[in-house]
mmCIF file of C-alpha atoms in Angstrom:
data_model
loop_
_atom_site.group_PDB
_atom_site.id
_atom_site.type_symbol
_atom_site.label_atom_id
_atom_site.label_comp_id
_atom_site.label_asym_id
_atom_site.label_seq_id
_atom_site.Cartn_x
_atom_site.Cartn_y
_atom_site.Cartn_z
ATOM 1 C CA MET A 1 124.154 78.985 155.571
ATOM 2 C CA ARG A 2 123.425 82.269 155.509
ATOM 3 C CA SER A 3 126.672 83.390 153.572
ATOM 4 C CA TRP A 4 125.597 80.147 151.030
ATOM 5 C CA LEU A 5 122.293 81.424 150.296
ATOM 6 C CA ALA A 6 123.034 84.892 150.275
ATOM 7 C CA SER A 7 125.464 84.413 147.531
ATOM 8 C CA SER A 8 123.265 82.070 145.810
ATOM 9 C CA VAL A 9 120.501 84.791 145.827
ATOM 10 C CA ALA A 10 123.351 87.325 144.410
ATOM 11 C CA LEU A 11 124.613 84.563 141.753
ATOM 12 C CA ASN A 12 120.094 84.015 140.580
ATOM 13 C CA ALA A 13 120.098 88.482 140.521
ATOM 14 C CA PHE A 14 123.514 88.333 138.689
ATOM 15 C CA LEU A 15 122.168 85.640 135.844
ATOM 16 C CA ALA A 16 118.670 87.889 136.205
ATOM 17 C CA PHE A 17 119.967 90.503 134.879
ATOM 18 C CA ALA A 18 122.425 89.230 132.646
ATOM 19 C CA MET A 19 119.641 87.208 130.718
ATOM 20 C CA VAL A 20 117.652 90.685 130.196
ATOM 21 C CA PHE A 21 120.671 92.133 128.910
ATOM 22 C CA ILE A 22 120.791 89.636 126.577
ATOM 23 C CA VAL A 23 117.617 89.456 125.471
ATOM 24 C CA THR A 24 117.396 93.364 124.925
ATOM 25 C CA TYR A 25 119.848 93.182 123.249
ATOM 26 C CA THR A 26 119.073 90.493 120.583
ATOM 27 C CA LYS A 27 116.250 92.572 119.985
ATOM 28 C CA THR A 28 117.836 96.240 119.112
ATOM 29 C CA SER A 29 120.310 93.824 116.860
ATOM 30 C CA GLN A 30 117.048 92.896 114.716
ATOM 31 C CA ASN A 31 114.805 95.972 114.582
ATOM 32 C CA ASN A 32 118.533 98.161 113.939
ATOM 33 C CA ASP A 33 118.644 95.374 110.804
ATOM 34 C CA LEU A 34 115.501 95.698 109.640
ATOM 35 C CA ALA A 35 115.284 99.326 109.649
ATOM 36 C CA ALA A 36 118.246 98.947 107.588
ATOM 37 C CA VAL A 37 116.564 96.548 104.969
ATOM 38 C CA VAL A 38 113.065 98.029 104.639
ATOM 39 C CA GLY A 39 113.652 101.515 105.962
ATOM 40 C CA PRO A 40 115.050 102.901 102.080
ATOM 41 C CA ARG A 41 111.916 100.825 100.677
ATOM 42 C CA ILE A 42 109.852 102.787 103.260
ATOM 43 C CA ALA A 43 110.545 105.992 102.019
ATOM 44 C CA ARG A 44 110.447 105.252 98.330
ATOM 45 C CA ASP A 45 107.404 103.858 98.724
ATOM 46 C CA VAL A 46 106.283 107.470 100.611
ATOM 47 C CA SER A 47 108.022 108.918 97.510
ATOM 48 C CA VAL A 48 105.622 106.999 94.944
ATOM 49 C CA ASN A 49 102.254 107.536 97.128
ATOM 50 C CA ALA A 50 102.764 110.842 97.615
ATOM 51 C CA ARG A 51 101.973 111.166 94.023
ATOM 52 C CA LYS A 52 98.072 109.996 93.871
ATOM 53 C CA ASN A 53 95.282 111.090 91.198
ATOM 54 C CA GLN A 54 92.980 113.596 92.498
ATOM 55 C CA PHE A 55 89.977 111.953 91.664
ATOM 56 C CA LYS A 56 88.248 108.653 93.708
ATOM 57 C CA SER A 57 88.330 105.382 91.633
ATOM 58 C CA GLY A 58 85.323 103.386 90.136
ATOM 59 C CA ARG A 59 82.617 105.071 88.621
ATOM 60 C CA ARG A 60 82.187 108.323 89.797
ATOM 61 C CA CYS A 61 82.554 111.884 88.454
ATOM 62 C CA GLY A 62 85.646 113.880 89.550
ATOM 63 C CA LEU A 63 83.882 117.443 89.431
ATOM 64 C CA THR A 64 80.057 117.029 90.705
ATOM 65 C CA GLY A 65 81.374 113.261 92.383
ATOM 66 C CA LYS A 66 77.632 112.022 90.563
ATOM 67 C CA HIS A 67 78.101 108.330 91.405
ATOM 68 C CA GLY A 68 75.934 105.573 90.774
ATOM 69 C CA THR A 69 72.222 104.055 92.399
ATOM 70 C CA THR A 70 70.150 100.445 93.181
ATOM 71 C CA ALA A 71 67.245 100.705 91.025
ATOM 72 C CA TYR A 72 64.206 98.215 90.376
ATOM 73 C CA SER A 73 63.415 96.426 87.186
ATOM 74 C CA TYR A 74 59.882 94.496 86.564
ATOM 75 C CA CYS A 75 59.673 91.735 84.606
ATOM 76 C CA PHE A 76 55.603 91.346 82.572
ATOM 77 C CA SER A 77 54.937 89.897 85.516
ATOM 78 C CA HIS A 78 55.760 92.626 87.458
ATOM 79 C CA LYS A 79 58.595 91.141 89.341
ATOM 80 C CA ARG A 80 60.581 93.302 91.109
ATOM 81 C CA ALA A 81 64.293 93.145 91.009
ATOM 82 C CA THR A 82 66.780 95.448 91.923
ATOM 83 C CA LYS A 83 69.877 96.635 89.010
ATOM 84 C CA ARG A 84 72.505 98.948 88.923
ATOM 85 C CA GLN A 85 72.560 102.237 87.208
ATOM 86 C CA ASN A 86 75.547 103.907 86.642
ATOM 87 C CA PRO A 87 76.552 107.652 85.839
ATOM 88 C CA ASN A 88 77.813 108.419 82.170
ATOM 89 C CA ILE A 89 81.113 108.509 83.265
ATOM 90 C CA GLN A 90 83.751 109.405 80.582
ATOM 91 C CA GLN A 91 87.251 110.822 80.532
ATOM 92 C CA LYS A 92 88.063 113.334 78.343
ATOM 93 C CA TYR A 93 90.225 116.428 77.583
ATOM 94 C CA VAL A 94 88.523 119.751 78.838
ATOM 95 C CA TYR A 95 90.199 123.198 77.439
ATOM 96 C CA TRP A 96 91.486 124.989 80.765
ATOM 97 C CA PRO A 97 91.353 128.574 79.068
ATOM 98 C CA GLU A 98 93.617 130.462 81.380
ATOM 99 C CA GLY A 99 95.799 127.124 81.054
ATOM 100 C CA GLN A 100 96.171 127.483 77.835
ATOM 101 C CA ARG A 101 96.011 123.662 78.337
ATOM 102 C CA MET A 102 93.769 120.234 77.524
ATOM 103 C CA VAL A 103 93.551 118.280 81.109
ATOM 104 C CA LYS A 104 92.005 116.041 81.179
ATOM 105 C CA MET A 105 89.575 114.841 83.247
ATOM 106 C CA LYS A 106 87.205 111.931 84.784
ATOM 107 C CA VAL A 107 83.859 113.202 84.595
ATOM 108 C CA SER A 108 79.860 112.769 83.745
ATOM 109 C CA THR A 109 78.320 113.919 80.472
ATOM 110 C CA SER A 110 76.760 116.058 82.839
ATOM 111 C CA ALA A 111 79.837 117.916 84.397
ATOM 112 C CA LEU A 112 80.253 118.816 81.024
ATOM 113 C CA LYS A 113 77.405 120.349 80.231
ATOM 114 C CA SER A 114 77.909 122.590 83.308
ATOM 115 C CA ILE A 115 81.254 123.358 82.947
ATOM 116 C CA GLU A 116 80.123 125.579 79.090
ATOM 117 C CA LYS A 117 77.647 127.146 81.674
ATOM 118 C CA ARG A 118 79.852 127.864 85.144
ATOM 119 C CA GLY A 119 83.403 127.149 83.904
ATOM 120 C CA ILE A 120 85.937 124.688 84.560
ATOM 121 C CA GLU A 121 88.077 126.655 87.077
ATOM 122 C CA ALA A 122 85.309 127.374 89.305
ATOM 123 C CA MET A 123 83.811 124.216 89.245
ATOM 124 C CA ALA A 124 87.897 122.755 90.420
ATOM 125 C CA LYS A 125 88.313 125.159 93.396
ATOM 126 C CA ASP A 126 84.360 123.719 94.471
ATOM 127 C CA ALA A 127 85.766 120.043 94.284
ATOM 128 C CA GLY A 128 89.560 120.819 95.698
ATOM 129 C CA ILE A 129 90.692 120.011 92.253
ATOM 130 C CA GLU A 130 93.898 121.475 91.497
ATOM 131 C CA LEU A 131 94.397 121.948 87.561
ATOM 132 C CA SER A 132 97.486 122.232 86.926
ATOM 133 C CA LYS A 133 99.135 119.091 88.448
ATOM 134 C CA LEU A 134 96.337 116.751 86.138
ATOM 135 C CA PRO A 135 97.797 115.361 82.680
ATOM 136 C CA PHE A 136 97.856 117.618 79.942
ATOM 137 C CA LYS A 137 98.056 118.821 76.192
ATOM 138 C CA ASP A 138 100.177 121.930 76.225
ATOM 139 C CA LEU A 139 98.354 123.797 73.547
ATOM 140 C CA ARG A 140 100.670 127.176 74.399
ATOM 141 C CA PRO A 141 101.505 128.721 70.141
ATOM 142 C CA GLU A 142 105.283 128.457 71.709
ATOM 143 C CA ARG A 143 105.391 125.194 72.458
ATOM 144 C CA GLN A 144 103.044 124.382 69.186
ATOM 145 C CA GLU A 145 105.688 126.333 67.685
ATOM 146 C CA TYR A 146 108.384 123.818 69.070
ATOM 147 C CA VAL A 147 106.742 121.157 68.153
ATOM 148 C CA GLU A 148 106.088 122.373 64.464
ATOM 149 C CA LYS A 149 110.005 123.258 63.909
ATOM 150 C CA HIS A 150 111.461 120.211 65.494
ATOM 151 C CA ARG A 151 108.931 117.577 63.808
ATOM 152 C CA GLY A 152 111.046 114.242 63.504
ATOM 153 C CA GLU A 153 113.255 114.599 66.080
ATOM 154 C CA VAL A 154 113.810 112.172 68.814
ATOM 155 C CA PRO A 155 114.430 114.244 72.285
ATOM 156 C CA VAL A 156 117.140 113.550 73.985
ATOM 157 C CA SER A 157 118.018 114.500 77.463
ATOM 158 C CA LYS A 158 120.746 117.093 77.749
ATOM 159 C CA LYS A 159 121.342 116.409 81.732
ATOM 160 C CA TRP A 160 124.284 114.627 82.553
ATOM 161 C CA VAL A 161 124.155 110.897 83.461
ATOM 162 C CA SER A 162 126.579 110.774 86.388
ATOM 163 C CA GLY A 163 128.243 107.263 87.394
ATOM 164 C CA HIS A 164 131.501 105.463 87.960
ATOM 165 C CA PHE A 165 131.167 103.560 84.389
ATOM 166 C CA LYS A 166 129.761 106.908 82.501
ATOM 167 C CA LYS A 167 132.636 108.746 83.657
ATOM 168 C CA ALA A 168 135.627 105.941 83.601
ATOM 169 C CA HIS A 169 135.611 105.120 79.753
ATOM 170 C CA ARG A 170 135.240 108.473 78.623
ATOM 171 C CA MET A 171 137.243 110.102 76.215
ATOM 172 C CA LYS A 172 139.607 112.862 78.244
ATOM 173 C CA ASN A 173 142.652 112.767 75.739
ATOM 174 C CA PRO A 174 142.051 115.789 73.390
ATOM 175 C CA GLU A 175 144.564 114.432 71.205
ATOM 176 C CA LYS A 176 142.296 111.382 70.643
ATOM 177 C CA LEU A 177 138.523 113.148 70.326
ATOM 178 C CA ALA A 178 139.962 115.151 68.207
ATOM 179 C CA ALA A 179 141.021 111.720 65.648
ATOM 180 C CA SER A 180 137.735 110.350 66.404
ATOM 181 C CA LYS A 181 136.118 109.449 64.015
ATOM 182 C CA LYS A 182 132.736 108.861 65.636
ATOM 183 C CA THR A 183 130.220 110.173 65.235
ATOM 184 C CA PRO A 184 127.378 111.458 67.548
ATOM 185 C CA LEU A 185 124.226 108.658 68.947
ATOM 186 C CA GLN A 186 121.423 109.677 68.000
ATOM 187 C CA GLY A 187 117.683 108.709 67.248
ATOM 188 C CA LYS A 188 115.965 108.749 64.450
ATOM 189 C CA TYR A 189 112.001 107.690 63.516
ATOM 190 C CA TYR A 190 111.117 104.409 61.308
ATOM 191 C CA HIS A 191 108.238 103.748 61.363
ATOM 192 C CA GLY A 192 106.593 104.787 64.213
ATOM 193 C CA LYS A 193 109.774 103.205 66.122
ATOM 194 C CA ILE A 194 112.838 105.242 67.300
ATOM 195 C CA PHE A 195 116.645 103.905 66.840
ATOM 196 C CA PHE A 196 119.037 105.005 68.322
ATOM 197 C CA GLY A 197 122.480 105.011 66.757
ATOM 198 C CA ARG A 198 125.442 106.314 65.103
ATOM 199 C CA PHE A 199 124.030 106.216 61.651
ATOM 200 C CA THR A 200 126.591 106.822 58.594
ATOM 201 C CA GLU A 201 125.498 109.213 55.226
ATOM 202 C CA ASP A 202 124.270 106.571 53.984
ATOM 203 C CA GLN A 203 121.655 105.348 56.722
ATOM 204 C CA LEU A 204 120.436 108.921 57.367
ATOM 205 C CA LYS A 205 119.298 109.592 54.076
ATOM 206 C CA HIS A 206 117.463 105.955 53.777
ATOM 207 C CA PHE A 207 115.436 107.550 56.983
ATOM 208 C CA ASP A 208 114.714 110.888 56.088
ATOM 209 C CA ASP A 209 114.139 109.340 52.484
ATOM 210 C CA VAL A 210 111.284 106.611 54.128
ATOM 211 C CA GLU A 211 107.572 107.468 53.028
ATOM 212 C CA GLU A 212 104.645 105.374 55.296
ATOM 213 C CA VAL A 213 102.209 104.302 52.716
ATOM 214 C CA PRO A 214 98.624 103.461 53.436
ATOM 215 C CA VAL A 215 98.210 99.988 54.686
ATOM 216 C CA ALA A 216 95.295 100.539 52.553
ATOM 217 C CA ASP A 217 97.700 101.094 49.104
ATOM 218 C CA GLN A 218 100.215 98.596 49.957
ATOM 219 C CA TYR A 219 97.584 96.317 49.809
ATOM 220 C CA GLU A 220 95.287 96.688 46.272
ATOM 221 C CA GLU A 221 98.901 97.233 44.942
ATOM 222 C CA GLY A 222 100.026 93.831 46.211
ATOM 223 C CA LEU A 223 96.473 91.978 45.375
ATOM 224 C CA GLU A 224 96.356 89.872 42.543
ATOM 225 C CA VAL A 225 93.373 89.183 41.253
ATOM 226 C CA GLU A 226 92.316 86.381 38.858
ATOM 227 C CA ASP A 227 90.029 87.217 35.548
ATOM 228 C CA VAL A 228 88.140 83.983 35.413
ATOM 229 C CA SER A 229 85.414 86.225 33.463
ATOM 230 C CA ALA A 230 86.384 84.607 30.275
ATOM 231 C CA ASP A 231 86.807 80.728 32.044
ATOM 232 C CA ASN A 232 82.476 81.844 33.281
ATOM 233 C CA ALA A 233 81.234 82.842 30.401
ATOM 234 C CA ALA A 234 82.971 79.970 28.416
#
């Protein structure tokens, strides 16, 4: 009797240990699978969210922190009702002399007057804003010279695009490369749009000879007006 009781207790203990092991192993494998699926996405979200806007959302000045308040409006019978008074917030490009650029900021009109008095760098420092990380328009002389020199050219990245198919389908035979008649892939502006392709000489001349005519001139030249003054006089 005692031996049977001892064997049953040992069997129950073994079964309980086996159940605990199975449950623990199942949860661990599920967590690993979930991490394998969600891991890259979490890393991407963290990398994307790292580039946060330095200005707070809403109608709030980025330099002074000026925001809206509540006030009262009165009708003819002097009945009072609450209303919202928002500041005059504008999206402006403000010139930063030290950086030789126009930085895009969300500021109030009163802050624009303060910038003229104190300077944009001093106010940005008090507000904890890094001007070098804001969207900007480059006004350096060398940049303006480069833009004027390459006006009408489509910018093309010079970096090597990696990938199996990019390398696998490239022509590597020097004899075939020398005998190839393919023109390089290039981009051209055409009526405000960019077209990429391997263009012939006639097509390139067509791109270069196109002149944009103002809409008003097109309308005046294409307009057909019927003179009915003689009919009306008769």
